[in-house]
PDB file of C-alpha atoms in Angstrom:
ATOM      1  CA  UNK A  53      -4.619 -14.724 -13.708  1.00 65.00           C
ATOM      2  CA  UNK A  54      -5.837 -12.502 -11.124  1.00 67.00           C
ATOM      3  CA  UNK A  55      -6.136 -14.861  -8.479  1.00 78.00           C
ATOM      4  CA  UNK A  56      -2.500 -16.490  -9.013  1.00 77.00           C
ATOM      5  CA  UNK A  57      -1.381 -13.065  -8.825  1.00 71.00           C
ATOM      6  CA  UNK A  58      -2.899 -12.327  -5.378  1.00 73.00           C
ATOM      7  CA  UNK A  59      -2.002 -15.786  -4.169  1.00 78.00           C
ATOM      8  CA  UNK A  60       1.481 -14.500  -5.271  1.00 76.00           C
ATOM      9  CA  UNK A  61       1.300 -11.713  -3.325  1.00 77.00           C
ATOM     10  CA  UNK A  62      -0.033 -12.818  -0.223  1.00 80.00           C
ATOM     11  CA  UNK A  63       3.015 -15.379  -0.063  1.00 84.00           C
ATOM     12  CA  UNK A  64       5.992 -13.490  -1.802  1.00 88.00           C
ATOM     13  CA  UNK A  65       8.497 -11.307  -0.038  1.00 91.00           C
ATOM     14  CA  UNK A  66       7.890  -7.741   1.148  1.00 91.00           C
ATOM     15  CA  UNK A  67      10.019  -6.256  -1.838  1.00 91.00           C
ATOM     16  CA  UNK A  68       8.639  -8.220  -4.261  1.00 89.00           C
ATOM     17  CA  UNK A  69       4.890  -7.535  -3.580  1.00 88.00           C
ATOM     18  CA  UNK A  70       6.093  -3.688  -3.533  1.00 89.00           C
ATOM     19  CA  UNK A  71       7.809  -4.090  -6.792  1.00 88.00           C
ATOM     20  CA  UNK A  72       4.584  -5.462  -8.107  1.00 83.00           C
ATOM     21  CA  UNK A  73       2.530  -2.790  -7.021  1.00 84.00           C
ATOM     22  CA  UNK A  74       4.331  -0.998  -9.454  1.00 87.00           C
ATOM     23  CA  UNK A  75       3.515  -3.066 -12.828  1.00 83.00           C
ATOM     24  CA  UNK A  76      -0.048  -3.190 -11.858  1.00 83.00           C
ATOM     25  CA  UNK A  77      -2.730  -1.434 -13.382  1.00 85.00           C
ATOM     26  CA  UNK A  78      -6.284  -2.788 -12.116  1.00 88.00           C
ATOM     27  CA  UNK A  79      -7.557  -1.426  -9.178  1.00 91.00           C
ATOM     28  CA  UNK A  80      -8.476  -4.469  -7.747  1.00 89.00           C
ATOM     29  CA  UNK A  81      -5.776  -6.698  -7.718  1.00 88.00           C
ATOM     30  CA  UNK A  82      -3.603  -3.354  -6.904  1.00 91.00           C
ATOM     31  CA  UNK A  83      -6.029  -2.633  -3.957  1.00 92.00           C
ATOM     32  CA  UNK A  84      -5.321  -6.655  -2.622  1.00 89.00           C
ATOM     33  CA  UNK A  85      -1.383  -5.518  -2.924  1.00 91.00           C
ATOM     34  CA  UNK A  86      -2.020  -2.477  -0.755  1.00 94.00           C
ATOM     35  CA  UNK A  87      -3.508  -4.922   1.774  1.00 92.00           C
ATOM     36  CA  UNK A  88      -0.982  -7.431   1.422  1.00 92.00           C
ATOM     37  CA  UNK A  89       1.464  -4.594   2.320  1.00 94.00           C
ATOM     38  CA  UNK A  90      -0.483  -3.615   5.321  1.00 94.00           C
ATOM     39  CA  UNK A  91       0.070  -6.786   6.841  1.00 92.00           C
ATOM     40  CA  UNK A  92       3.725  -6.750   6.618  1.00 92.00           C
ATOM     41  CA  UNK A  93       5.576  -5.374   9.805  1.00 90.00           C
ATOM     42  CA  UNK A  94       8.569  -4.553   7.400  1.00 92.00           C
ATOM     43  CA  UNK A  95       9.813  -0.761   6.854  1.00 93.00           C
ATOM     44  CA  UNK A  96       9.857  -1.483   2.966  1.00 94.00           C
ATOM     45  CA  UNK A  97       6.233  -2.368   3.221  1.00 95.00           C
ATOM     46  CA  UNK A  98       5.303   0.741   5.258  1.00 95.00           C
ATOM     47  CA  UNK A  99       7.635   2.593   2.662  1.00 95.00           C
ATOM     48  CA  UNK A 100       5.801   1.501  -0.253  1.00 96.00           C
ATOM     49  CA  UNK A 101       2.066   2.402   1.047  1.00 96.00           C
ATOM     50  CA  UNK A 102       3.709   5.813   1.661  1.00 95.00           C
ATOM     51  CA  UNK A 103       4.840   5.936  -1.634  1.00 95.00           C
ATOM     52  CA  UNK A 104       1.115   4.747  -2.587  1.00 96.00           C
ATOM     53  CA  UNK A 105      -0.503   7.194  -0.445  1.00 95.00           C
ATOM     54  CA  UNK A 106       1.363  10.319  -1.939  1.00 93.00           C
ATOM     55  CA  UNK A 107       1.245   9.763  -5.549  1.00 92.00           C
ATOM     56  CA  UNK A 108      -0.513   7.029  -6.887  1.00 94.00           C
ATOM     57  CA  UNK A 109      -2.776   7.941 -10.012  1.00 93.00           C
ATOM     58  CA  UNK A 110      -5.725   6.874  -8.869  1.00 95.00           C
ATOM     59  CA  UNK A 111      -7.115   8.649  -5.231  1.00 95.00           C
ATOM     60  CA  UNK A 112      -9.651   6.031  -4.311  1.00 96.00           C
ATOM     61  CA  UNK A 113      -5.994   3.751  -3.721  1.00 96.00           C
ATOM     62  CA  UNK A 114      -4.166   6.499  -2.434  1.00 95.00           C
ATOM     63  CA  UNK A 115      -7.281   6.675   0.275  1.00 95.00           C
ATOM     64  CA  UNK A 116      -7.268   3.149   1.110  1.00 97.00           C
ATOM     65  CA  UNK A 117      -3.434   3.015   1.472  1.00 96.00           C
ATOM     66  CA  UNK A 118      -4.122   6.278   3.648  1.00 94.00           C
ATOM     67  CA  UNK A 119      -6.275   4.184   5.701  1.00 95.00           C
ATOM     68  CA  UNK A 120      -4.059   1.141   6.233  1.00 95.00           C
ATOM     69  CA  UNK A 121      -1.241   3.485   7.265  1.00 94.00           C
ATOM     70  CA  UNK A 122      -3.319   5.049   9.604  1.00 91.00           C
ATOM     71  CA  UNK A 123      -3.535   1.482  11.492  1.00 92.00           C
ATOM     72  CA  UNK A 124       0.043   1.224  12.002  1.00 88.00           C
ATOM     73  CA  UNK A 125       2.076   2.914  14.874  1.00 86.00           C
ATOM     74  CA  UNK A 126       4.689   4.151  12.776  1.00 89.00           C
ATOM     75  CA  UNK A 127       6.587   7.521  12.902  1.00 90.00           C
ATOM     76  CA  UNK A 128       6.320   8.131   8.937  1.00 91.00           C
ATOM     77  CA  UNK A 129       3.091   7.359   9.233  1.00 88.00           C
ATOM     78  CA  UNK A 130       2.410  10.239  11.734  1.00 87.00           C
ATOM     79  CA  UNK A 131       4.076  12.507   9.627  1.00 89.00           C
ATOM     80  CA  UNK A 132       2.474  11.723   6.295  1.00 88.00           C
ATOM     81  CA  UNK A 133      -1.318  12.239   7.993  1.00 86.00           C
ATOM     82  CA  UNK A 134       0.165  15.318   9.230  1.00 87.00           C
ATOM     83  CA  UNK A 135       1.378  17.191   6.027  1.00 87.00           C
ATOM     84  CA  UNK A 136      -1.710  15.322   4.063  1.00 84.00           C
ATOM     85  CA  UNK A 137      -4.141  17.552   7.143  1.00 85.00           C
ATOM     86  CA  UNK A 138      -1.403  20.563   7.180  1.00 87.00           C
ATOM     87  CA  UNK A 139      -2.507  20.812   2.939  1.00 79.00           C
TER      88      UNK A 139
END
């Protein structure tokens, strides 16, 4: 099940792979959406690992969204590593 879920992921569109990063609760396959969303050049995508980054439940995800944001030249980005320093 895993595996068909990544697979999933890795081929579905941008808001449905942020949708699913919603109904999913292991860390894993919620850490392979978070990379999945990385890859996308779509503003829902960098949106989403925003969303991740401020208030997901669990901070070793909310540090590896953090991460993958950090990669992209984005002007929310910016501004997120900003106020998460500025705390």
């Amino acid at each position: 099940a895993w595996e068909a879920v990544a697979r999933r992921a890795a081929t579905a569109p941008t808001a449905d792979v942020a949708r699913l990063s919603d109904g999913v609760t292991d860390r894993r396959l919620k850490e392979r959406v978070i990379l999945t969303l990385s890859s996308r050049k779509e503003d829902e995508a960098v949106d989403k690992l925003i969303a991740i980054a401020r208030s997901d439940a669990d901070p070793e995800l909310r540090r590896v969204a953090i991460a993958r944001l950090s990669q992209k030249k984005d002007p929310r980005t910016t501004q997120l590593l900003l106020e998460i320093i500025n705390r």
